[in-house]
Short mmCIF file of C-alpha atoms and ligand atoms in Angstrom, two decimals:
data_model
loop_
_atom_site.label_atom_id
_atom_site.label_comp_id
_atom_site.label_asym_id
_atom_site.label_seq_id
_atom_site.Cartn_x
_atom_site.Cartn_y
_atom_site.Cartn_z
CA GLY A 4 98.27 -66.43 -26.96
CA MET A 5 99.55 -67.93 -30.20
CA SER A 6 96.88 -69.62 -32.29
CA THR A 7 98.39 -71.61 -35.14
CA ALA A 8 94.86 -72.53 -36.24
CA ASP A 9 94.61 -68.97 -37.54
CA SER A 10 97.48 -69.57 -39.94
CA ASP A 11 96.75 -68.33 -43.43
CA SER A 12 98.57 -68.04 -46.71
CA CYS A 13 98.92 -65.39 -49.38
CA ASP A 14 101.06 -64.45 -52.38
CA VAL A 15 102.17 -61.09 -51.06
CA PHE A 16 102.20 -59.77 -47.51
CA VAL A 17 102.45 -55.97 -47.18
CA ILE A 18 103.74 -54.47 -43.93
CA GLY A 19 102.19 -51.01 -43.45
CA GLY A 20 99.11 -49.36 -44.95
CA GLY A 21 100.40 -45.86 -45.82
CA PRO A 22 100.66 -44.55 -49.42
CA ALA A 23 103.40 -47.01 -50.46
CA GLY A 24 101.81 -50.12 -48.95
CA ALA A 25 98.24 -49.33 -49.97
CA THR A 26 99.29 -48.53 -53.56
CA ALA A 27 101.30 -51.74 -53.94
CA ALA A 28 98.52 -53.80 -52.35
CA ALA A 29 95.90 -52.33 -54.71
CA LEU A 30 98.02 -52.96 -57.83
CA LEU A 31 98.91 -56.55 -56.90
CA ALA A 32 95.35 -57.41 -55.84
CA ARG A 33 94.14 -55.99 -59.15
CA GLN A 34 96.39 -58.55 -60.89
CA GLY A 35 94.41 -61.23 -59.09
CA ARG A 36 97.04 -62.05 -56.49
CA ARG A 37 96.18 -62.91 -52.88
CA VAL A 38 97.40 -59.89 -50.94
CA VAL A 39 97.32 -59.27 -47.19
CA MET A 40 98.15 -55.74 -45.97
CA ALA A 41 98.68 -55.14 -42.25
CA GLU A 42 98.47 -51.64 -40.73
CA LYS A 43 99.26 -51.24 -37.04
CA ALA A 44 97.08 -48.11 -36.67
CA HIS A 45 93.43 -47.53 -37.61
CA HIS A 46 92.50 -45.25 -40.49
CA PRO A 47 91.90 -42.37 -40.48
CA ARG A 48 95.18 -41.90 -38.58
CA PHE A 49 97.29 -38.74 -38.33
CA HIS A 50 100.42 -38.42 -40.49
CA ILE A 51 102.53 -35.43 -41.43
CA GLY A 52 103.43 -34.77 -45.10
CA GLU A 53 100.49 -32.87 -46.59
CA SER A 54 101.81 -31.32 -49.79
CA LEU A 55 101.70 -33.39 -52.99
CA LEU A 56 103.48 -33.04 -56.34
CA PRO A 57 101.92 -32.71 -59.82
CA ALA A 58 103.64 -35.93 -60.93
CA ASN A 59 101.50 -37.73 -58.33
CA VAL A 60 98.26 -36.85 -60.12
CA GLU A 61 98.87 -39.39 -62.89
CA LEU A 62 99.49 -42.07 -60.26
CA PHE A 63 96.13 -41.29 -58.61
CA ASP A 64 94.58 -41.55 -62.06
CA ARG A 65 96.12 -44.94 -62.79
CA LEU A 66 95.01 -46.21 -59.37
CA GLY A 67 91.48 -44.92 -59.95
CA VAL A 68 91.28 -42.51 -56.98
CA ARG A 69 91.97 -39.15 -58.62
CA GLU A 70 88.48 -37.72 -58.16
CA ARG A 71 88.32 -38.76 -54.54
CA VAL A 72 91.67 -37.10 -53.82
CA GLU A 73 90.59 -33.98 -55.67
CA ARG A 74 87.52 -33.73 -53.42
CA ILE A 75 89.55 -33.66 -50.21
CA GLY A 76 92.40 -31.54 -51.60
CA MET A 77 93.30 -27.87 -51.85
CA ALA A 78 94.52 -27.22 -55.40
CA LYS A 79 98.26 -26.41 -55.37
CA TRP A 80 99.43 -24.62 -58.52
CA GLY A 81 102.95 -23.80 -57.42
CA ALA A 82 105.39 -22.90 -54.68
CA GLU A 83 106.41 -19.58 -53.16
CA PHE A 84 109.85 -19.03 -51.68
CA VAL A 85 110.36 -16.22 -49.17
CA SER A 86 113.89 -15.13 -48.27
CA GLN A 87 114.53 -12.67 -45.48
CA GLU A 88 118.13 -12.07 -46.51
CA HIS A 89 117.04 -11.14 -50.05
CA GLY A 90 114.04 -9.14 -48.80
CA ARG A 91 112.12 -10.86 -51.54
CA SER A 92 109.63 -13.57 -52.32
CA VAL A 93 109.10 -15.41 -55.58
CA ARG A 94 106.17 -17.46 -56.82
CA LEU A 95 106.96 -20.35 -59.16
CA GLY A 96 103.98 -21.90 -60.94
CA PHE A 97 104.17 -25.50 -62.06
CA GLY A 98 103.02 -24.22 -65.47
CA GLU A 99 106.58 -22.85 -65.85
CA GLY A 100 107.96 -26.37 -65.85
CA TRP A 101 109.03 -28.29 -68.94
CA ASP A 102 105.98 -30.53 -69.23
CA LYS A 103 103.03 -28.12 -69.42
CA LYS A 104 100.62 -30.94 -68.57
CA LEU A 105 101.94 -31.14 -64.98
CA THR A 106 99.98 -28.10 -63.83
CA HIS A 107 98.96 -28.75 -60.26
CA ALA A 108 98.63 -31.10 -57.33
CA TRP A 109 96.83 -30.86 -54.00
CA GLN A 110 97.51 -30.19 -50.35
CA VAL A 111 95.72 -32.84 -48.31
CA ARG A 112 95.13 -34.01 -44.81
CA ARG A 113 97.05 -37.24 -44.77
CA SER A 114 94.44 -38.88 -42.54
CA ASP A 115 91.99 -38.39 -45.45
CA LEU A 116 94.38 -39.30 -48.27
CA ASP A 117 95.80 -42.38 -46.61
CA GLU A 118 92.33 -43.67 -45.75
CA ILE A 119 91.22 -43.30 -49.40
CA LEU A 120 94.26 -45.28 -50.56
CA PHE A 121 93.85 -47.94 -47.86
CA ARG A 122 90.12 -48.52 -48.53
CA HIS A 123 90.83 -48.56 -52.26
CA ALA A 124 93.27 -51.45 -51.83
CA ALA A 125 90.51 -53.39 -50.05
CA LYS A 126 88.11 -52.59 -52.89
CA GLU A 127 90.63 -53.97 -55.37
CA GLY A 128 90.58 -57.23 -53.44
CA ALA A 129 93.40 -56.98 -50.90
CA THR A 130 92.76 -58.18 -47.35
CA ALA A 131 93.36 -54.90 -45.52
CA LEU A 132 93.81 -55.30 -41.77
CA GLU A 133 93.98 -52.49 -39.21
CA GLY A 134 95.22 -52.74 -35.65
CA CYS A 135 97.63 -55.41 -36.85
CA ARG A 136 101.32 -54.85 -36.01
CA VAL A 137 103.84 -57.06 -37.78
CA ARG A 138 106.33 -58.27 -35.23
CA ASP A 139 108.40 -60.89 -37.02
CA VAL A 140 109.22 -62.15 -40.51
CA VAL A 141 111.27 -65.30 -41.05
CA PHE A 142 112.34 -66.25 -44.58
CA ASP A 143 112.94 -69.79 -45.87
CA ALA A 144 113.38 -71.48 -49.25
CA GLU A 145 109.69 -71.21 -50.21
CA GLY A 146 108.73 -67.87 -48.79
CA ALA A 147 108.23 -66.29 -45.39
CA THR A 148 106.34 -66.74 -42.15
CA VAL A 149 104.89 -63.46 -40.90
CA GLN A 150 103.74 -62.93 -37.34
CA ALA A 151 101.65 -60.04 -36.12
CA THR A 152 100.10 -58.84 -32.88
CA LEU A 153 96.51 -57.63 -32.95
CA ASP A 154 94.99 -54.87 -30.82
CA ASP A 155 93.69 -57.34 -28.23
CA GLY A 156 97.18 -58.77 -27.76
CA SER A 157 96.53 -61.97 -29.68
CA SER A 158 98.87 -63.26 -32.40
CA ARG A 159 98.26 -64.14 -35.97
CA GLN A 160 100.48 -65.88 -38.50
CA TRP A 161 100.64 -66.06 -42.29
CA ARG A 162 102.63 -67.84 -44.95
CA ALA A 163 103.60 -65.54 -47.82
CA ARG A 164 105.50 -66.09 -51.07
CA PHE A 165 106.75 -62.51 -51.00
CA VAL A 166 106.93 -59.69 -48.42
CA ILE A 167 106.77 -55.95 -49.08
CA ASP A 168 108.07 -53.68 -46.36
CA ALA A 169 106.15 -50.38 -46.52
CA SER A 170 106.44 -49.59 -42.81
CA GLY A 171 107.56 -45.98 -43.35
CA ARG A 172 110.00 -44.43 -40.91
CA ASP A 173 109.61 -47.48 -38.66
CA THR A 174 111.91 -49.16 -41.25
CA PHE A 175 110.87 -52.62 -40.06
CA MET A 176 113.10 -54.66 -42.36
CA ALA A 177 116.11 -52.32 -42.46
CA ASN A 178 116.21 -52.31 -38.65
CA ARG A 179 116.24 -56.09 -38.55
CA LEU A 180 118.89 -56.32 -41.25
CA LYS A 181 120.83 -53.40 -39.78
CA SER A 182 120.99 -52.02 -43.31
CA LYS A 183 119.96 -48.45 -42.52
CA LEU A 184 122.46 -45.66 -43.13
CA LYS A 185 121.65 -42.36 -41.46
CA ASN A 186 122.78 -39.26 -43.28
CA PRO A 187 124.85 -37.21 -40.86
CA ARG A 188 124.57 -34.15 -43.15
CA HIS A 189 120.85 -34.03 -42.66
CA ASN A 190 119.81 -34.45 -39.11
CA SER A 191 117.10 -31.84 -38.67
CA SER A 192 113.81 -32.05 -36.79
CA ALA A 193 110.38 -30.56 -37.39
CA LEU A 194 107.93 -28.67 -35.19
CA PHE A 195 104.46 -28.16 -36.56
CA GLY A 196 100.84 -27.30 -35.90
CA HIS A 197 97.63 -26.30 -37.69
CA PHE A 198 96.19 -22.78 -37.60
CA ARG A 199 92.74 -21.30 -38.01
CA ASN A 200 92.30 -17.75 -39.35
CA ALA A 201 95.74 -17.70 -40.95
CA TRP A 202 96.24 -15.49 -43.98
CA ARG A 203 95.27 -16.96 -47.35
CA ALA A 204 96.24 -15.69 -50.80
CA GLU A 205 93.66 -14.95 -53.47
CA GLY A 206 92.59 -17.08 -56.41
CA MET A 207 94.93 -19.73 -57.72
CA TYR A 208 97.67 -18.61 -55.30
CA GLU A 209 95.56 -19.68 -52.32
CA GLY A 210 96.83 -23.26 -52.42
CA TYR A 211 100.49 -22.51 -53.13
CA ILE A 212 102.88 -24.01 -50.62
CA THR A 213 105.15 -21.33 -49.17
CA ILE A 214 108.68 -22.04 -47.99
CA PHE A 215 110.19 -19.38 -45.71
CA TRP A 216 113.93 -19.62 -45.12
CA PHE A 217 115.12 -18.44 -41.74
CA LYS A 218 118.44 -18.60 -39.97
CA HIS A 219 117.87 -21.94 -38.24
CA GLY A 220 116.14 -23.76 -41.10
CA TRP A 221 112.94 -23.33 -43.06
CA PHE A 222 109.17 -23.18 -42.57
CA TRP A 223 106.37 -24.73 -44.59
CA TYR A 224 103.02 -22.99 -44.99
CA ILE A 225 100.43 -25.36 -46.43
CA PRO A 226 96.84 -24.11 -46.87
CA LEU A 227 94.35 -26.98 -46.54
CA ALA A 228 90.88 -27.31 -48.05
CA ASP A 229 89.03 -26.87 -44.74
CA GLY A 230 90.42 -23.35 -44.32
CA THR A 231 93.17 -24.26 -41.86
CA VAL A 232 96.87 -23.86 -42.65
CA SER A 233 99.55 -26.37 -41.68
CA VAL A 234 102.71 -24.62 -40.51
CA GLY A 235 105.95 -26.41 -39.72
CA ALA A 236 109.52 -25.46 -38.90
CA VAL A 237 112.28 -27.78 -40.06
CA CYS A 238 115.22 -26.79 -37.87
CA TRP A 239 118.90 -27.66 -37.80
CA PRO A 240 119.76 -29.85 -34.78
CA TYR A 241 121.78 -27.28 -32.76
CA TYR A 242 118.73 -25.00 -32.67
CA LEU A 243 116.40 -27.63 -31.21
CA LYS A 244 119.02 -28.55 -28.65
CA SER A 245 118.83 -24.95 -27.44
CA ARG A 246 115.17 -25.36 -26.43
CA ASP A 247 114.62 -24.39 -22.78
CA LYS A 248 110.85 -23.93 -22.70
CA PRO A 249 107.66 -25.84 -23.52
CA LEU A 250 107.21 -26.86 -27.15
CA LYS A 251 104.35 -24.44 -27.77
CA GLU A 252 106.27 -21.37 -26.60
CA PHE A 253 109.38 -22.50 -28.43
CA PHE A 254 107.34 -22.88 -31.63
CA ALA A 255 105.89 -19.37 -31.17
CA ASP A 256 109.39 -17.94 -30.61
CA THR A 257 110.63 -19.75 -33.70
CA ILE A 258 107.81 -18.33 -35.84
CA ALA A 259 108.68 -14.87 -34.52
CA LEU A 260 112.11 -15.24 -36.16
CA SER A 261 110.37 -14.84 -39.53
CA PRO A 262 108.60 -11.47 -39.81
CA GLU A 263 106.93 -12.52 -43.06
CA LEU A 264 105.47 -15.69 -41.52
CA SER A 265 104.48 -13.84 -38.34
CA GLU A 266 102.56 -11.36 -40.44
CA ARG A 267 100.56 -14.19 -42.03
CA LEU A 268 99.78 -15.67 -38.61
CA LYS A 269 99.03 -12.46 -36.72
CA ASP A 270 95.27 -13.23 -36.35
CA ALA A 271 95.67 -17.00 -36.30
CA GLU A 272 95.12 -19.49 -33.50
CA LEU A 273 96.44 -23.03 -33.09
CA VAL A 274 93.92 -25.78 -33.72
CA ASP A 275 93.46 -27.80 -30.48
CA ASP A 276 96.28 -25.73 -28.99
CA ALA A 277 98.57 -28.50 -30.22
CA VAL A 278 102.20 -28.37 -31.40
CA TYR A 279 104.00 -31.52 -32.52
CA ALA A 280 107.63 -32.44 -32.95
CA THR A 281 109.21 -35.15 -35.05
CA GLY A 282 112.70 -36.27 -35.89
CA ASN A 283 113.41 -35.67 -39.52
CA TYR A 284 116.84 -37.12 -40.19
CA SER A 285 117.53 -38.50 -43.64
CA TYR A 286 118.55 -42.10 -44.28
CA SER A 287 118.60 -44.77 -46.90
CA GLY A 288 119.29 -48.48 -46.83
CA THR A 289 122.30 -50.33 -48.18
CA HIS A 290 119.84 -52.25 -50.40
CA CYS A 291 116.08 -52.42 -50.95
CA THR A 292 115.50 -55.91 -52.33
CA GLY A 293 116.08 -59.52 -51.36
CA GLU A 294 115.03 -62.73 -53.04
CA ARG A 295 111.63 -62.60 -51.37
CA TYR A 296 111.22 -59.03 -50.20
CA LEU A 297 111.50 -55.43 -51.17
CA MET A 298 111.28 -52.11 -49.33
CA LEU A 299 109.18 -49.20 -50.60
CA GLY A 300 108.85 -45.51 -49.76
CA ASP A 301 110.16 -44.35 -46.39
CA ALA A 302 110.87 -47.96 -45.41
CA PHE A 303 113.90 -47.67 -47.71
CA ALA A 304 114.84 -43.97 -47.86
CA PHE A 305 113.83 -40.62 -46.43
CA ILE A 306 115.00 -37.21 -47.61
CA ASP A 307 114.38 -33.75 -46.18
CA PRO A 308 110.79 -32.76 -47.09
CA VAL A 309 111.59 -29.26 -48.45
CA PHE A 310 110.46 -30.26 -51.97
CA SER A 311 107.38 -32.25 -50.82
CA SER A 312 108.62 -35.37 -52.61
CA GLY A 313 107.88 -38.11 -50.04
CA VAL A 314 104.40 -39.30 -51.02
CA TYR A 315 105.25 -39.17 -54.71
CA LEU A 316 108.42 -41.23 -54.26
CA ALA A 317 106.53 -43.68 -52.02
CA MET A 318 103.69 -44.19 -54.50
CA HIS A 319 105.93 -44.32 -57.54
CA SER A 320 108.12 -46.90 -55.84
CA ALA A 321 104.94 -48.95 -55.26
CA PHE A 322 104.11 -48.93 -58.98
CA GLU A 323 107.65 -50.06 -59.84
CA GLY A 324 107.74 -52.47 -56.91
CA ALA A 325 104.49 -54.16 -57.95
CA GLU A 326 106.12 -54.92 -61.33
CA LEU A 327 109.13 -56.42 -59.61
CA VAL A 328 106.92 -58.62 -57.43
CA ALA A 329 104.98 -59.81 -60.49
CA THR A 330 108.23 -60.66 -62.31
CA THR A 331 109.63 -62.48 -59.28
CA LEU A 332 106.50 -64.60 -58.82
CA ASP A 333 105.74 -65.29 -62.50
CA GLN A 334 109.14 -65.33 -64.23
CA PRO A 335 111.74 -66.12 -61.56
CA SER A 336 114.55 -66.40 -64.16
CA ARG A 337 114.13 -62.70 -64.91
CA ALA A 338 114.09 -61.70 -61.24
CA PRO A 339 117.82 -61.00 -60.70
CA ALA A 340 118.01 -58.46 -63.54
CA ALA A 341 114.71 -56.89 -62.45
CA ARG A 342 116.05 -56.59 -58.91
CA ARG A 343 119.20 -54.83 -60.07
CA ALA A 344 117.15 -52.39 -62.13
CA PHE A 345 114.89 -51.72 -59.13
CA GLU A 346 117.89 -51.06 -56.87
CA ARG A 347 119.14 -48.46 -59.36
CA TYR A 348 115.69 -46.96 -59.76
CA MET A 349 115.15 -46.56 -55.99
CA ARG A 350 118.30 -44.47 -55.65
CA LYS A 351 117.62 -42.12 -58.52
CA GLY A 352 114.84 -39.96 -57.03
CA PRO A 353 116.44 -39.34 -53.64
CA LYS A 354 119.78 -38.65 -55.36
CA GLU A 355 118.42 -36.02 -57.74
CA PHE A 356 116.38 -34.23 -55.06
CA SER A 357 119.15 -34.44 -52.48
CA TRP A 358 121.72 -32.67 -54.63
CA PHE A 359 119.54 -29.55 -54.50
CA ILE A 360 118.34 -30.08 -50.92
CA PHE A 361 121.93 -30.11 -49.62
CA ARG A 362 122.72 -26.93 -51.51
CA VAL A 363 119.54 -24.93 -51.13
CA THR A 364 120.96 -23.37 -47.98
CA ASN A 365 123.99 -22.22 -49.95
CA PRO A 366 123.93 -18.49 -50.90
CA THR A 367 124.71 -19.20 -54.55
CA MET A 368 121.87 -21.66 -54.91
CA ARG A 369 119.54 -19.49 -52.82
CA GLU A 370 120.28 -16.67 -55.24
CA PHE A 371 119.13 -18.83 -58.13
CA PHE A 372 115.90 -19.71 -56.32
CA MET A 373 115.16 -16.08 -55.52
CA TYR A 374 116.10 -14.71 -58.97
CA PRO A 375 115.45 -17.67 -61.26
CA GLN A 376 116.67 -17.23 -64.84
CA ASN A 377 116.11 -19.56 -67.74
CA PRO A 378 119.32 -19.85 -69.80
CA PHE A 379 119.62 -23.37 -71.24
CA ARG A 380 116.07 -23.90 -69.86
CA VAL A 381 117.51 -24.40 -66.37
CA LYS A 382 114.54 -22.76 -64.64
CA GLU A 383 112.08 -24.94 -66.53
CA ALA A 384 114.13 -28.00 -65.62
CA LEU A 385 114.23 -27.05 -61.95
CA MET A 386 110.46 -26.47 -61.96
CA SER A 387 110.02 -29.91 -63.50
CA LEU A 388 112.13 -31.41 -60.73
CA LEU A 389 109.97 -29.56 -58.17
CA ALA A 390 106.86 -30.94 -59.91
CA GLY A 391 108.28 -34.46 -59.46
CA ASP A 392 108.71 -34.98 -63.21
CA ILE A 393 111.76 -37.21 -62.84
CA HIS A 394 110.57 -40.58 -64.16
CA ASN A 395 108.67 -39.59 -67.31
CA GLY A 396 111.61 -39.14 -69.66
CA THR A 397 111.18 -35.35 -69.82
CA PRO A 398 114.58 -34.08 -71.04
CA ILE A 399 115.44 -32.02 -67.96
CA TRP A 400 118.75 -33.64 -67.08
CA ARG A 401 120.97 -31.78 -69.54
CA SER A 402 119.69 -28.45 -68.19
CA LEU A 403 120.07 -29.57 -64.59
CA ARG A 404 123.65 -30.59 -65.36
CA ILE A 405 124.28 -27.13 -66.74
CA LEU A 406 122.76 -25.59 -63.61
CA LYS A 407 125.09 -27.72 -61.48
CA THR A 408 128.08 -26.64 -63.58
CA ILE A 409 127.14 -22.98 -63.22
CA TYR A 410 126.71 -23.52 -59.48
CA TYR A 411 130.18 -25.06 -59.13
CA ALA A 412 131.76 -22.29 -61.25
CA VAL A 413 130.12 -19.50 -59.24
CA SER A 414 130.96 -21.20 -55.92
CA ALA A 415 134.60 -21.55 -56.97
CA ALA A 416 134.73 -17.87 -57.95
CA ASN A 417 133.17 -16.76 -54.64
CA PRO A 418 134.53 -19.05 -51.95
CA ARG A 419 132.84 -18.35 -48.60
P1 FAD B 9 104.03 -44.00 -44.15
O1 FAD B 9 103.11 -43.02 -44.73
O2 FAD B 9 104.75 -43.61 -42.92
O3 FAD B 9 103.20 -45.34 -43.89
C1 FAD B 9 103.77 -46.42 -43.17
C2 FAD B 9 102.65 -47.13 -42.41
O4 FAD B 9 103.16 -48.34 -41.87
C3 FAD B 9 102.11 -46.33 -41.25
O5 FAD B 9 100.71 -46.16 -41.40
C4 FAD B 9 102.47 -47.16 -40.02
O6 FAD B 9 101.49 -47.07 -39.00
C5 FAD B 9 102.58 -48.54 -40.59
N1 FAD B 9 103.48 -49.46 -39.87
C6 FAD B 9 104.74 -49.20 -39.44
N2 FAD B 9 105.28 -50.29 -38.85
C7 FAD B 9 104.33 -51.27 -38.92
C8 FAD B 9 104.29 -52.63 -38.49
N3 FAD B 9 105.35 -53.20 -37.87
N4 FAD B 9 103.17 -53.34 -38.71
C9 FAD B 9 102.09 -52.77 -39.33
N5 FAD B 9 102.08 -51.48 -39.76
C10 FAD B 9 103.19 -50.74 -39.56
N6 FAD B 9 105.92 -35.87 -48.04
C11 FAD B 9 105.27 -35.22 -49.02
O7 FAD B 9 104.98 -35.80 -50.07
N7 FAD B 9 104.91 -33.89 -48.87
C12 FAD B 9 105.20 -33.20 -47.74
O8 FAD B 9 104.85 -32.02 -47.64
C13 FAD B 9 105.93 -33.87 -46.71
N8 FAD B 9 106.25 -33.22 -45.56
C14 FAD B 9 106.88 -33.92 -44.55
C15 FAD B 9 107.21 -33.25 -43.36
C16 FAD B 9 107.84 -33.94 -42.31
C17 FAD B 9 108.20 -33.23 -41.06
C18 FAD B 9 108.15 -35.32 -42.48
C19 FAD B 9 108.81 -36.09 -41.37
C20 FAD B 9 107.82 -35.97 -43.67
C21 FAD B 9 107.20 -35.29 -44.71
N9 FAD B 9 106.90 -35.93 -45.91
C22 FAD B 9 106.25 -35.24 -46.90
C23 FAD B 9 107.27 -37.32 -46.17
C24 FAD B 9 106.06 -38.25 -46.15
O9 FAD B 9 105.41 -38.14 -44.92
C25 FAD B 9 106.52 -39.69 -46.37
O10 FAD B 9 107.50 -39.74 -47.36
C26 FAD B 9 105.37 -40.63 -46.75
O11 FAD B 9 104.42 -40.71 -45.74
C27 FAD B 9 105.92 -42.03 -47.07
O12 FAD B 9 104.86 -42.97 -47.26
P2 FAD B 9 105.07 -44.49 -46.82
O13 FAD B 9 103.84 -45.20 -47.26
O14 FAD B 9 106.39 -44.96 -47.28
O15 FAD B 9 105.16 -44.46 -45.22
#
């Protein structure tokens, strides 16, 4: 039943305790604000999205969790692309990017990473609640009333001056506002599982992520620190619609479509005999801020995970979002301009990554990935993009513009 006696108040209420929510909660609590973060699950909880970008390392540093993440992670020094049609594979080290300091990242189990971030927010002073599902938020002139349902079915209510939606693909706020725009061009789904005894490369190549292109989409191959390898197939929608057998057999048949991947898995066995499926369609919202709220990470936008950008964009948006919250609460007269800047900022990352994601299936672009050249430093710039180096002012944009121009010129000369 509803117990109004439990009513509580805070400066900032955070919906969701994944990377975006936990990062924002930690930063705002560190500023001495009263922060409540509600997570409907209990950490450690499973989540897909295990490959991180070098640009994320600095964010872990600034949060104060870098060493803990390093301990659970498999060092990832680059990415390998394998193309059947080219009969070729290519390894691209992050050291080939523009900023030579962005050398590596890690592959992690998200249950481990997300728990580190969540507990860290509590250590910084946030009230971090698990088994607490936010069910309703009502805004008024002073702030918002937030209602949640706890595991035992009881209700709890808070007053908050500001609300952060970091509910991930649940898109709590965007659903309520009907502000979510699905991207019809990217409507794929993913099948995935974890393997024991899968092939591992030697030395610093061991932790490379490998992307295998195949005719119905692409595979990820992510070696984890415990010796297992996460393997997933991101497939175009028509292919999944063709499924006429159990998920596990369908996954095995799909893997068989890539001889190179099959070779790596020839002695491997599925952990727990388990194969998972998830919808993977892209979306973004019409807007990500209101007078008393903002949306971070996947709660605002999701793009195809081929470049492993999700956790980085989620955490970076939390750093920027925490600034916006501070401005709104402390200097309200500056809030409208700060909001406009944040709206622009939130579109930049997905836009830059998406341009390449939409075209990476195109033969011209695929050719560049498989035989990367560096005129006008375009390869370095692309490697920087793949490292997530998009917010640091590294001068990659001129080269990326040239790469786009070359792409359009070649495509026009070879219409298909
Ligand atoms: P989430 O991590 O989803 O966290 C949201 C949290 O909110 C969850 O814990 C959820 O339980 C909680 N929640 C939701 N609703 C409520 C509610 N009403 N009340 C309370 N709590 C609630 N990213 C990468 O960086 N690298 C990858 O290799 C990668 N691969 C991916 C592969 C696939 C198939 C998919 C689908 C995604 C992948 N991603 C990857 C993307 C990545 O998973 C997300 O971008 C990232 O998790 C976003 O973080 P977040 O904090 O915004 O959301």
